[in-house]
Amino acid sequence: MLFDKQTYVERRAKLRQRVGSGLILLLGNNDAPMNYPANAYKFRQDSSFLYFTGQHREGLALLIDADSNEEWLLGDDISLDDIVWFGAVDSVADLAAQSGIAHSAPMSKLTEMTEKVQKQGRTLHFLPPYRHDTMIQLMDLTGIHPHDQRAKASLELIHAVIDQRATKSAAEVAEIERAMDIGYEMHTTAMRLCREGVTEQHIAGTLAGIAQSRGCITSFQTILSMHGEIQHGYPSPRPLEAGRLMLCDAGAETNENYCSDNTRVTPISGKFTQRQRDIYQAVLAAHDHVVEIARPGLKWWDAHFAAARVITEHLKDLGLMRGNTDDILANGAHAMFFVHGLGHMMGMDVHDMEGLGQIYVGFDDEVRPRLDQFGTNCLRCGRRLQEGFVMTDEPGIYFIPALIDEWRGKGINKEYINFDLVNTYRDFGGIRLEDDLLITADGCRYLGDKRIPIKPDDVEAYIAR
């Protein structure tokens, strides 16, 4: 357990008070087989279950009665056969005591306890499931088909969990910074390996090995590609080519499931061309502007469009865009180049709590997502910042041939985009620069003890060592 028992007791008390009534059910994860039952992926606990219990063992469930204040940890003790193969582990009763949970019971009791509550007409609160074995378990408990479970998940519980997990304690920030330290080593290693002839997969595999050598995992599947214009450009066996750029978007996840997430772009030949440097500086200026303005009370929606404004002005200076900037932003012409949102919340999930529903995590009654405009529809967050939030700051500029052809062919935003010049960039790729920010009382700060080189001169100097 990462924190002391009292931390988990207090978290559950706050959750119980916020939900108010009914029975709260939090299901832990089970082992997930890769190709046959005994050959499983590395176990990863459900984040919300871990947040409220601190327990990593598979096959557990937490029940909290918000009316009687009773709490139960349910699960089956392992058999002698399991002990032979995997070693002895604490009993479920011992795990409950470690977490400050008064009662424990075998998993077979879960059906009896949930049925009793539903027969009484009381609400059974559950979160939206994302694993199919959990969906089947929920269907057995509630009769709700997996297709309907996300829609019928408890909004009271969703909002209560988000409110608690969104604001990070000092101890949580310290754990995130442990992930940042591993991420620093991953990214600086990628920079050192970045040279003509080395394959994308070799570099990405080396980064995964760094995380695993710390007993950890990558916080998401590493994005590493010469095709930086592809948002999820996973590594291929292709050797790196001179004159191109390598985009690396990668992070680490600690044993306690706290994450890091950074993106850097490295010139494969060791030096940026002038054209590459111009686009890089535009992205860096947008990135740095967000650091200057991010603070409690700022709407992340406004931070996104502030970054988009900086990018637009730079692209106008380069002749790639033209016209009034306010009109460009209102019509979404900037999204030809900046196709995604500025960033997302981060914590125990790299896209923190996204499984609970991004509309609830990233937005509120004041700021709602806009789904009718290309680019703007990809914002993962727009809500007002609060002290203790952890946000990713990741603007980018991309030259996507299919998108260029689509817009040019249909004349979309032709009054704002110099398509003739843009077309000469169609083999450029893309640039994204990403850091993780902690929102403080009067502003923000970078997370991590060491900063991955980001200024173009510093990147060149680093890889030349």
Short mmCIF file of C-alpha atoms in Angstrom, two decimals:
data_model
loop_
_atom_site.label_atom_id
_atom_site.label_comp_id
_atom_site.label_asym_id
_atom_site.label_seq_id
_atom_site.Cartn_x
_atom_site.Cartn_y
_atom_site.Cartn_z
CA MET A 1 0.00 0.00 0.00
CA LEU A 2 1.35 3.41 -1.00
CA PHE A 3 -0.30 5.40 1.79
CA ASP A 4 -1.16 4.72 5.41
CA LYS A 5 -4.42 3.01 6.33
CA GLN A 6 -6.01 6.24 7.53
CA THR A 7 -5.69 7.79 4.06
CA TYR A 8 -7.90 5.07 2.57
CA VAL A 9 -10.35 5.23 5.48
CA GLU A 10 -10.76 8.97 4.93
CA ARG A 11 -11.13 8.61 1.18
CA ARG A 12 -13.95 6.09 1.58
CA ALA A 13 -15.66 8.26 4.20
CA LYS A 14 -15.68 11.21 1.80
CA LEU A 15 -17.01 9.01 -0.96
CA ARG A 16 -19.77 7.64 1.25
CA GLN A 17 -20.81 11.12 2.36
CA ARG A 18 -20.84 12.46 -1.20
CA VAL A 19 -22.95 9.61 -2.61
CA GLY A 20 -25.31 9.82 0.37
CA SER A 21 -27.33 6.64 0.16
CA GLY A 22 -27.43 3.21 -1.42
CA LEU A 23 -24.76 0.55 -1.87
CA ILE A 24 -21.49 1.49 -3.60
CA LEU A 25 -19.83 -1.29 -5.58
CA LEU A 26 -16.23 -0.94 -6.78
CA LEU A 27 -14.92 -3.95 -8.67
CA GLY A 28 -11.20 -4.66 -8.78
CA ASN A 29 -9.65 -6.17 -11.88
CA ASN A 30 -8.94 -9.82 -12.62
CA ASP A 31 -5.99 -11.35 -14.44
CA ALA A 32 -6.26 -10.88 -18.22
CA PRO A 33 -4.99 -13.84 -20.29
CA MET A 34 -2.98 -13.10 -23.44
CA ASN A 35 -3.60 -16.38 -25.25
CA TYR A 36 -4.48 -19.00 -22.63
CA PRO A 37 -5.55 -18.73 -18.97
CA ALA A 38 -2.16 -19.32 -17.34
CA ASN A 39 -0.34 -16.83 -19.61
CA ALA A 40 -1.59 -13.45 -18.44
CA TYR A 41 -0.62 -9.86 -19.08
CA LYS A 42 1.11 -8.05 -16.21
CA PHE A 43 -1.67 -7.38 -13.71
CA ARG A 44 -2.99 -3.85 -13.53
CA GLN A 45 -5.47 -2.97 -10.79
CA ASP A 46 -8.52 -0.80 -11.46
CA SER A 47 -7.53 2.76 -10.58
CA SER A 48 -10.60 3.69 -8.55
CA PHE A 49 -10.53 0.42 -6.61
CA LEU A 50 -6.86 1.02 -5.84
CA TYR A 51 -7.51 4.64 -4.88
CA PHE A 52 -10.03 3.64 -2.21
CA THR A 53 -8.39 0.44 -0.92
CA GLY A 54 -4.67 0.51 -1.71
CA GLN A 55 -4.88 -3.20 -2.60
CA HIS A 56 -3.23 -4.65 -5.71
CA ARG A 57 -4.47 -8.23 -5.53
CA GLU A 58 -6.66 -9.47 -8.36
CA GLY A 59 -10.22 -10.76 -7.90
CA LEU A 60 -11.45 -8.36 -5.22
CA ALA A 61 -14.51 -6.14 -4.79
CA LEU A 62 -15.37 -3.33 -2.38
CA LEU A 63 -18.86 -2.70 -1.03
CA ILE A 64 -19.72 0.45 0.92
CA ASP A 65 -23.18 0.88 2.41
CA ALA A 66 -23.71 4.63 2.40
CA ASP A 67 -26.69 4.29 4.79
CA SER A 68 -25.27 2.00 7.46
CA ASN A 69 -21.59 2.96 6.90
CA GLU A 70 -20.64 -0.73 6.69
CA GLU A 71 -17.74 -1.66 4.41
CA TRP A 72 -16.88 -5.06 2.97
CA LEU A 73 -13.88 -6.39 1.05
CA LEU A 74 -14.88 -9.45 -0.94
CA GLY A 75 -12.62 -12.02 -2.56
CA ASP A 76 -11.53 -15.63 -2.34
CA ASP A 77 -8.45 -16.76 -0.47
CA ILE A 78 -5.97 -18.52 -2.73
CA SER A 79 -5.70 -22.31 -2.83
CA LEU A 80 -2.73 -24.53 -2.03
CA ASP A 81 -2.21 -25.04 -5.77
CA ASP A 82 -1.92 -21.26 -6.18
CA ILE A 83 0.59 -21.13 -3.32
CA VAL A 84 2.72 -23.78 -5.04
CA TRP A 85 2.91 -21.76 -8.25
CA PHE A 86 2.79 -18.17 -7.01
CA GLY A 87 3.68 -18.23 -3.31
CA ALA A 88 1.65 -17.36 -0.25
CA VAL A 89 -0.25 -14.08 -0.05
CA ASP A 90 -2.25 -12.39 2.68
CA SER A 91 -5.80 -13.55 3.28
CA VAL A 92 -8.71 -11.35 2.21
CA ALA A 93 -9.38 -10.67 5.90
CA ASP A 94 -5.80 -9.48 6.32
CA LEU A 95 -6.09 -7.24 3.25
CA ALA A 96 -9.30 -5.74 4.63
CA ALA A 97 -7.60 -4.98 7.94
CA GLN A 98 -4.68 -3.33 6.16
CA SER A 99 -7.13 -1.00 4.40
CA GLY A 100 -9.21 -0.29 7.50
CA ILE A 101 -12.22 -2.21 6.15
CA ALA A 102 -14.18 -3.81 8.98
CA HIS A 103 -15.66 -6.81 7.14
CA SER A 104 -14.49 -9.39 4.62
CA ALA A 105 -16.30 -12.21 2.84
CA PRO A 106 -15.86 -14.67 -0.04
CA MET A 107 -16.78 -13.40 -3.50
CA SER A 108 -19.79 -15.74 -3.51
CA LYS A 109 -21.42 -13.39 -0.99
CA LEU A 110 -21.44 -10.51 -3.48
CA THR A 111 -24.52 -11.75 -5.32
CA GLU A 112 -26.45 -12.22 -2.07
CA MET A 113 -25.55 -8.76 -0.79
CA THR A 114 -26.33 -6.88 -4.01
CA GLU A 115 -29.60 -8.76 -4.55
CA LYS A 116 -30.73 -7.84 -1.04
CA VAL A 117 -30.15 -4.15 -1.68
CA GLN A 118 -31.98 -4.21 -5.00
CA LYS A 119 -34.95 -6.06 -3.49
CA GLN A 120 -35.15 -3.32 -0.86
CA GLY A 121 -35.47 -0.77 -3.65
CA ARG A 122 -32.18 0.85 -2.75
CA THR A 123 -29.72 2.04 -5.38
CA LEU A 124 -26.71 -0.06 -6.36
CA HIS A 125 -24.05 2.41 -7.48
CA PHE A 126 -21.41 1.18 -9.93
CA LEU A 127 -18.90 2.83 -12.26
CA PRO A 128 -18.83 2.35 -16.05
CA PRO A 129 -16.99 -0.93 -16.74
CA TYR A 130 -14.29 -1.20 -19.40
CA ARG A 131 -13.23 -4.87 -19.18
CA HIS A 132 -15.46 -7.54 -20.61
CA ASP A 133 -15.09 -9.94 -17.68
CA THR A 134 -16.29 -7.14 -15.39
CA MET A 135 -19.20 -6.48 -17.72
CA ILE A 136 -20.26 -10.11 -17.46
CA GLN A 137 -19.95 -9.99 -13.67
CA LEU A 138 -22.09 -6.83 -13.56
CA MET A 139 -24.70 -8.43 -15.81
CA ASP A 140 -24.90 -11.39 -13.44
CA LEU A 141 -25.32 -9.03 -10.46
CA THR A 142 -27.72 -6.50 -11.97
CA GLY A 143 -29.29 -8.06 -15.07
CA ILE A 144 -28.11 -5.04 -17.09
CA HIS A 145 -26.74 -6.03 -20.49
CA PRO A 146 -23.13 -4.90 -21.15
CA HIS A 147 -24.35 -2.65 -23.98
CA ASP A 148 -26.36 -0.64 -21.45
CA GLN A 149 -24.02 -0.63 -18.46
CA ARG A 150 -22.14 2.58 -19.23
CA ALA A 151 -25.39 4.47 -19.71
CA LYS A 152 -26.83 3.06 -16.47
CA ALA A 153 -23.75 3.60 -14.32
CA SER A 154 -24.27 5.83 -11.28
CA LEU A 155 -23.76 9.53 -12.04
CA GLU A 156 -23.64 10.23 -8.31
CA LEU A 157 -20.74 7.81 -7.93
CA ILE A 158 -19.00 9.02 -11.11
CA HIS A 159 -19.07 12.66 -9.96
CA ALA A 160 -18.00 11.75 -6.43
CA VAL A 161 -14.99 9.75 -7.63
CA ILE A 162 -13.94 12.44 -10.10
CA ASP A 163 -14.15 15.18 -7.46
CA GLN A 164 -11.84 13.23 -5.17
CA ARG A 165 -9.33 11.90 -7.68
CA ALA A 166 -9.00 15.16 -9.68
CA THR A 167 -7.18 17.05 -6.92
CA LYS A 168 -3.84 15.46 -6.11
CA SER A 169 -2.39 15.41 -2.60
CA ALA A 170 1.28 16.16 -1.95
CA ALA A 171 1.92 12.43 -1.55
CA GLU A 172 0.28 11.71 -4.91
CA VAL A 173 2.35 14.44 -6.57
CA ALA A 174 5.49 12.83 -5.13
CA GLU A 175 4.50 9.51 -6.72
CA ILE A 176 3.82 11.20 -10.07
CA GLU A 177 7.29 12.74 -9.86
CA ARG A 178 8.74 9.26 -9.41
CA ALA A 179 7.12 8.39 -12.71
CA MET A 180 8.54 11.61 -14.17
CA ASP A 181 12.07 10.55 -13.19
CA ILE A 182 11.65 7.31 -15.12
CA GLY A 183 10.12 9.22 -18.02
CA TYR A 184 13.15 11.52 -18.08
CA GLU A 185 15.46 8.54 -18.53
CA MET A 186 13.19 7.11 -21.23
CA HIS A 187 13.11 10.32 -23.27
CA THR A 188 16.76 11.20 -22.96
CA THR A 189 17.62 7.63 -23.99
CA ALA A 190 15.40 8.00 -27.07
CA MET A 191 17.25 11.20 -27.97
CA ARG A 192 20.64 9.50 -27.65
CA LEU A 193 19.52 6.55 -29.78
CA CYS A 194 17.95 8.74 -32.46
CA ARG A 195 20.18 8.42 -35.51
CA GLU A 196 19.97 7.22 -39.09
CA GLY A 197 19.56 3.45 -39.45
CA VAL A 198 18.19 2.71 -35.97
CA THR A 199 14.65 1.33 -36.09
CA GLU A 200 11.67 2.89 -34.38
CA GLN A 201 10.88 -0.43 -32.70
CA HIS A 202 14.40 -0.74 -31.29
CA ILE A 203 14.13 2.63 -29.58
CA ALA A 204 10.58 2.03 -28.30
CA GLY A 205 11.57 -1.40 -26.99
CA THR A 206 14.50 0.12 -25.14
CA LEU A 207 12.15 2.63 -23.49
CA ALA A 208 9.82 -0.16 -22.37
CA GLY A 209 12.81 -1.95 -20.91
CA ILE A 210 13.75 1.11 -18.86
CA ALA A 211 10.28 1.16 -17.29
CA GLN A 212 10.30 -2.60 -16.71
CA SER A 213 13.76 -2.48 -15.14
CA ARG A 214 12.19 -0.29 -12.45
CA GLY A 215 9.45 -2.87 -11.92
CA CYS A 216 7.04 -0.55 -13.74
CA ILE A 217 5.31 -0.37 -17.10
CA THR A 218 4.85 2.29 -19.74
CA SER A 219 1.81 4.44 -18.95
CA PHE A 220 0.49 3.85 -22.48
CA GLN A 221 1.71 2.24 -25.68
CA THR A 222 4.68 4.33 -26.75
CA ILE A 223 4.15 6.58 -29.78
CA LEU A 224 7.46 6.81 -31.67
CA SER A 225 7.58 7.57 -35.35
CA MET A 226 9.05 9.60 -38.18
CA HIS A 227 5.42 10.16 -39.11
CA GLY A 228 4.70 12.63 -36.35
CA GLU A 229 1.60 13.76 -38.22
CA ILE A 230 -0.07 10.48 -37.18
CA GLN A 231 -1.45 11.11 -33.71
CA HIS A 232 -0.96 7.52 -32.57
CA GLY A 233 2.03 6.64 -34.71
CA TYR A 234 3.18 3.42 -33.14
CA PRO A 235 6.76 2.25 -33.83
CA SER A 236 7.43 0.32 -37.02
CA PRO A 237 10.46 -1.78 -38.04
CA ARG A 238 11.55 1.00 -40.42
CA PRO A 239 15.03 2.45 -39.91
CA LEU A 240 15.19 6.16 -39.13
CA GLU A 241 16.02 8.34 -42.14
CA ALA A 242 18.38 11.30 -42.30
CA GLY A 243 16.74 14.70 -42.57
CA ARG A 244 13.50 13.66 -40.88
CA LEU A 245 12.14 14.17 -37.37
CA MET A 246 11.43 11.52 -34.74
CA LEU A 247 8.42 12.20 -32.49
CA CYS A 248 8.45 10.31 -29.18
CA ASP A 249 5.38 10.44 -26.93
CA ALA A 250 6.02 8.18 -23.96
CA GLY A 251 5.64 7.86 -20.21
CA ALA A 252 6.09 5.59 -17.24
CA GLU A 253 3.61 4.21 -14.73
CA THR A 254 4.80 3.37 -11.23
CA ASN A 255 3.84 0.25 -9.31
CA GLU A 256 1.15 2.37 -7.65
CA ASN A 257 -0.21 3.30 -11.10
CA TYR A 258 0.73 7.00 -11.11
CA CYS A 259 1.84 8.18 -14.53
CA SER A 260 4.06 10.49 -16.54
CA ASP A 261 3.49 11.63 -20.14
CA ASN A 262 5.93 13.69 -22.22
CA THR A 263 6.53 14.30 -25.90
CA ARG A 264 9.72 15.42 -27.59
CA VAL A 265 10.83 15.73 -31.21
CA THR A 266 14.42 14.98 -32.24
CA PRO A 267 16.13 15.71 -35.59
CA ILE A 268 17.47 12.40 -36.89
CA SER A 269 20.45 14.09 -38.56
CA GLY A 270 21.38 15.88 -35.33
CA LYS A 271 20.39 19.36 -36.51
CA PHE A 272 17.04 20.96 -37.28
CA THR A 273 16.64 22.38 -40.77
CA GLN A 274 15.43 25.97 -40.85
CA ARG A 275 11.95 24.84 -41.88
CA GLN A 276 11.84 22.32 -39.02
CA ARG A 277 13.12 24.90 -36.55
CA ASP A 278 10.48 27.43 -37.61
CA ILE A 279 7.61 25.02 -36.96
CA TYR A 280 9.27 23.75 -33.77
CA GLN A 281 9.56 27.30 -32.40
CA ALA A 282 5.88 27.92 -33.11
CA VAL A 283 4.87 24.87 -31.07
CA LEU A 284 7.32 25.72 -28.28
CA ALA A 285 5.96 29.28 -28.06
CA ALA A 286 2.41 27.93 -27.64
CA HIS A 287 3.60 25.40 -25.05
CA ASP A 288 5.45 28.05 -23.03
CA HIS A 289 2.52 30.50 -23.20
CA VAL A 290 0.30 27.94 -21.50
CA VAL A 291 2.84 27.65 -18.66
CA GLU A 292 2.67 31.42 -18.24
CA ILE A 293 -1.13 31.60 -17.97
CA ALA A 294 -2.14 28.32 -16.28
CA ARG A 295 -3.48 28.93 -12.77
CA PRO A 296 -6.56 28.18 -10.63
CA GLY A 297 -9.69 29.68 -12.15
CA LEU A 298 -8.50 29.60 -15.76
CA LYS A 299 -10.74 27.57 -18.07
CA TRP A 300 -8.67 24.96 -19.88
CA TRP A 301 -10.85 25.75 -22.90
CA ASP A 302 -9.36 29.25 -22.87
CA ALA A 303 -5.84 27.83 -22.46
CA HIS A 304 -6.42 25.68 -25.56
CA PHE A 305 -7.47 28.63 -27.68
CA ALA A 306 -4.66 30.77 -26.28
CA ALA A 307 -2.23 28.13 -27.55
CA ALA A 308 -4.10 27.98 -30.86
CA ARG A 309 -3.78 31.76 -31.19
CA VAL A 310 0.00 31.60 -30.72
CA ILE A 311 0.27 28.83 -33.31
CA THR A 312 -1.90 30.77 -35.75
CA GLU A 313 0.19 33.94 -35.47
CA HIS A 314 3.38 31.98 -36.13
CA LEU A 315 1.85 30.21 -39.13
CA LYS A 316 0.72 33.56 -40.51
CA ASP A 317 4.29 34.86 -40.15
CA LEU A 318 5.48 31.84 -42.15
CA GLY A 319 2.89 32.46 -44.86
CA LEU A 320 0.98 29.26 -44.21
CA MET A 321 -2.11 31.07 -42.92
CA ARG A 322 -3.63 34.47 -43.55
CA GLY A 323 -6.48 36.66 -42.38
CA ASN A 324 -7.87 37.84 -39.07
CA THR A 325 -6.85 35.55 -36.21
CA ASP A 326 -10.19 35.83 -34.42
CA ASP A 327 -11.95 34.71 -37.61
CA ILE A 328 -9.46 31.88 -38.11
CA LEU A 329 -10.13 30.53 -34.61
CA ALA A 330 -13.89 31.00 -34.83
CA ASN A 331 -14.00 29.03 -38.08
CA GLY A 332 -11.62 26.34 -36.86
CA ALA A 333 -9.11 26.91 -39.66
CA HIS A 334 -6.22 26.46 -37.21
CA ALA A 335 -7.31 22.84 -36.75
CA MET A 336 -5.84 22.00 -40.16
CA PHE A 337 -2.55 22.08 -38.22
CA PHE A 338 -3.52 21.77 -34.51
CA VAL A 339 -5.96 18.87 -34.76
CA HIS A 340 -6.36 17.90 -31.10
CA GLY A 341 -6.97 19.42 -27.68
CA LEU A 342 -4.27 21.11 -25.64
CA GLY A 343 -4.06 18.40 -23.01
CA HIS A 344 -5.75 16.21 -20.43
CA MET A 345 -5.78 15.52 -16.73
CA MET A 346 -3.23 12.99 -15.51
CA GLY A 347 -2.85 10.88 -12.38
CA MET A 348 -3.46 7.18 -11.76
CA ASP A 349 -4.48 6.92 -15.41
CA VAL A 350 -2.44 8.74 -18.01
CA HIS A 351 -5.74 10.12 -19.32
CA ASP A 352 -6.98 10.46 -15.80
CA MET A 353 -10.38 8.85 -15.19
CA GLU A 354 -11.22 8.86 -18.90
CA GLY A 355 -12.98 5.53 -18.39
CA LEU A 356 -15.57 7.30 -16.22
CA GLY A 357 -16.61 9.45 -19.18
CA GLN A 358 -14.62 12.37 -20.58
CA ILE A 359 -17.67 14.63 -20.56
CA TYR A 360 -17.74 14.30 -16.75
CA VAL A 361 -13.98 14.42 -16.18
CA GLY A 362 -13.02 17.29 -18.46
CA PHE A 363 -16.17 19.39 -18.56
CA ASP A 364 -18.82 20.77 -16.23
CA ASP A 365 -22.04 22.76 -16.33
CA GLU A 366 -20.08 25.91 -17.22
CA VAL A 367 -17.99 24.46 -20.06
CA ARG A 368 -19.46 21.87 -22.39
CA PRO A 369 -17.69 20.12 -25.28
CA ARG A 370 -18.24 21.45 -28.79
CA LEU A 371 -18.63 18.50 -31.09
CA ASP A 372 -19.58 20.29 -34.31
CA GLN A 373 -16.15 21.73 -35.17
CA PHE A 374 -13.17 19.71 -36.37
CA GLY A 375 -10.32 19.87 -33.86
CA THR A 376 -12.41 21.44 -31.12
CA ASN A 377 -14.36 18.18 -30.91
CA CYS A 378 -11.15 16.47 -29.73
CA LEU A 379 -10.71 18.54 -26.56
CA ARG A 380 -10.44 16.21 -23.58
CA CYS A 381 -10.76 19.03 -21.06
CA GLY A 382 -12.28 22.51 -20.90
CA ARG A 383 -13.17 22.98 -17.22
CA ARG A 384 -11.78 25.55 -14.80
CA LEU A 385 -8.48 24.60 -13.24
CA GLN A 386 -8.15 24.03 -9.51
CA GLU A 387 -5.11 23.89 -7.28
CA GLY A 388 -3.85 20.30 -7.22
CA PHE A 389 -4.89 19.43 -10.79
CA VAL A 390 -2.22 17.79 -12.94
CA MET A 391 -2.51 18.71 -16.62
CA THR A 392 -0.58 17.87 -19.76
CA ASP A 393 0.48 20.83 -21.91
CA GLU A 394 0.87 19.42 -25.43
CA PRO A 395 0.24 21.71 -28.41
CA GLY A 396 1.29 20.54 -31.85
CA ILE A 397 1.50 21.35 -35.54
CA TYR A 398 0.95 18.59 -38.08
CA PHE A 399 0.95 18.34 -41.86
CA ILE A 400 -1.43 15.48 -42.70
CA PRO A 401 -1.50 14.81 -46.46
CA ALA A 402 -5.00 13.32 -46.49
CA LEU A 403 -6.37 16.27 -44.50
CA ILE A 404 -4.60 18.78 -46.74
CA ASP A 405 -6.09 17.12 -49.83
CA GLU A 406 -9.57 16.93 -48.28
CA TRP A 407 -9.71 20.59 -47.27
CA ARG A 408 -8.06 21.83 -50.43
CA GLY A 409 -10.36 19.79 -52.65
CA LYS A 410 -13.47 21.09 -50.89
CA GLY A 411 -12.18 24.62 -50.38
CA ILE A 412 -12.57 24.36 -46.60
CA ASN A 413 -11.23 27.54 -44.96
CA LYS A 414 -9.47 28.45 -48.21
CA GLU A 415 -9.61 32.14 -47.30
CA TYR A 416 -7.37 31.45 -44.28
CA ILE A 417 -4.98 28.74 -45.54
CA ASN A 418 -2.28 29.08 -48.21
CA PHE A 419 -2.76 25.61 -49.64
CA ASP A 420 -0.05 26.03 -52.30
CA LEU A 421 2.59 26.61 -49.61
CA VAL A 422 1.08 24.07 -47.22
CA ASN A 423 1.32 21.42 -49.93
CA THR A 424 5.12 21.80 -49.96
CA TYR A 425 5.11 20.61 -46.31
CA ARG A 426 3.19 17.39 -46.96
CA ASP A 427 6.26 15.25 -46.17
CA PHE A 428 7.18 17.29 -43.08
CA GLY A 429 5.50 15.09 -40.44
CA GLY A 430 4.49 16.74 -37.19
CA ILE A 431 5.76 18.34 -34.00
CA ARG A 432 4.21 18.00 -30.54
CA LEU A 433 5.88 19.14 -27.32
CA GLU A 434 4.42 17.93 -24.04
CA ASP A 435 5.12 18.49 -20.37
CA ASP A 436 3.14 17.74 -17.22
CA LEU A 437 2.04 20.66 -15.03
CA LEU A 438 0.88 20.85 -11.42
CA ILE A 439 -1.58 23.68 -10.86
CA THR A 440 -0.41 25.56 -7.76
CA ALA A 441 -2.05 28.25 -5.62
CA ASP A 442 -0.87 31.09 -7.85
CA GLY A 443 0.12 29.46 -11.13
CA CYS A 444 1.71 26.18 -12.13
CA ARG A 445 5.01 24.34 -12.17
CA TYR A 446 6.63 21.60 -14.18
CA LEU A 447 6.56 18.16 -12.61
CA GLY A 448 9.81 16.22 -12.34
CA ASP A 449 13.18 17.01 -10.84
CA LYS A 450 14.88 17.18 -14.24
CA ARG A 451 13.59 18.74 -17.45
CA ILE A 452 13.89 16.78 -20.66
CA PRO A 453 15.73 19.04 -23.16
CA ILE A 454 13.15 20.99 -25.15
CA LYS A 455 14.66 24.17 -26.62
CA PRO A 456 15.96 23.39 -30.11
CA ASP A 457 19.54 24.43 -29.31
CA ASP A 458 19.48 22.31 -26.15
CA VAL A 459 18.13 19.29 -28.05
CA GLU A 460 20.90 19.59 -30.63
CA ALA A 461 23.54 20.02 -27.95
CA TYR A 462 22.24 17.02 -25.99
CA ILE A 463 22.28 14.57 -28.88
CA ALA A 464 25.73 15.81 -29.95
CA ARG A 465 27.33 14.82 -26.63
#
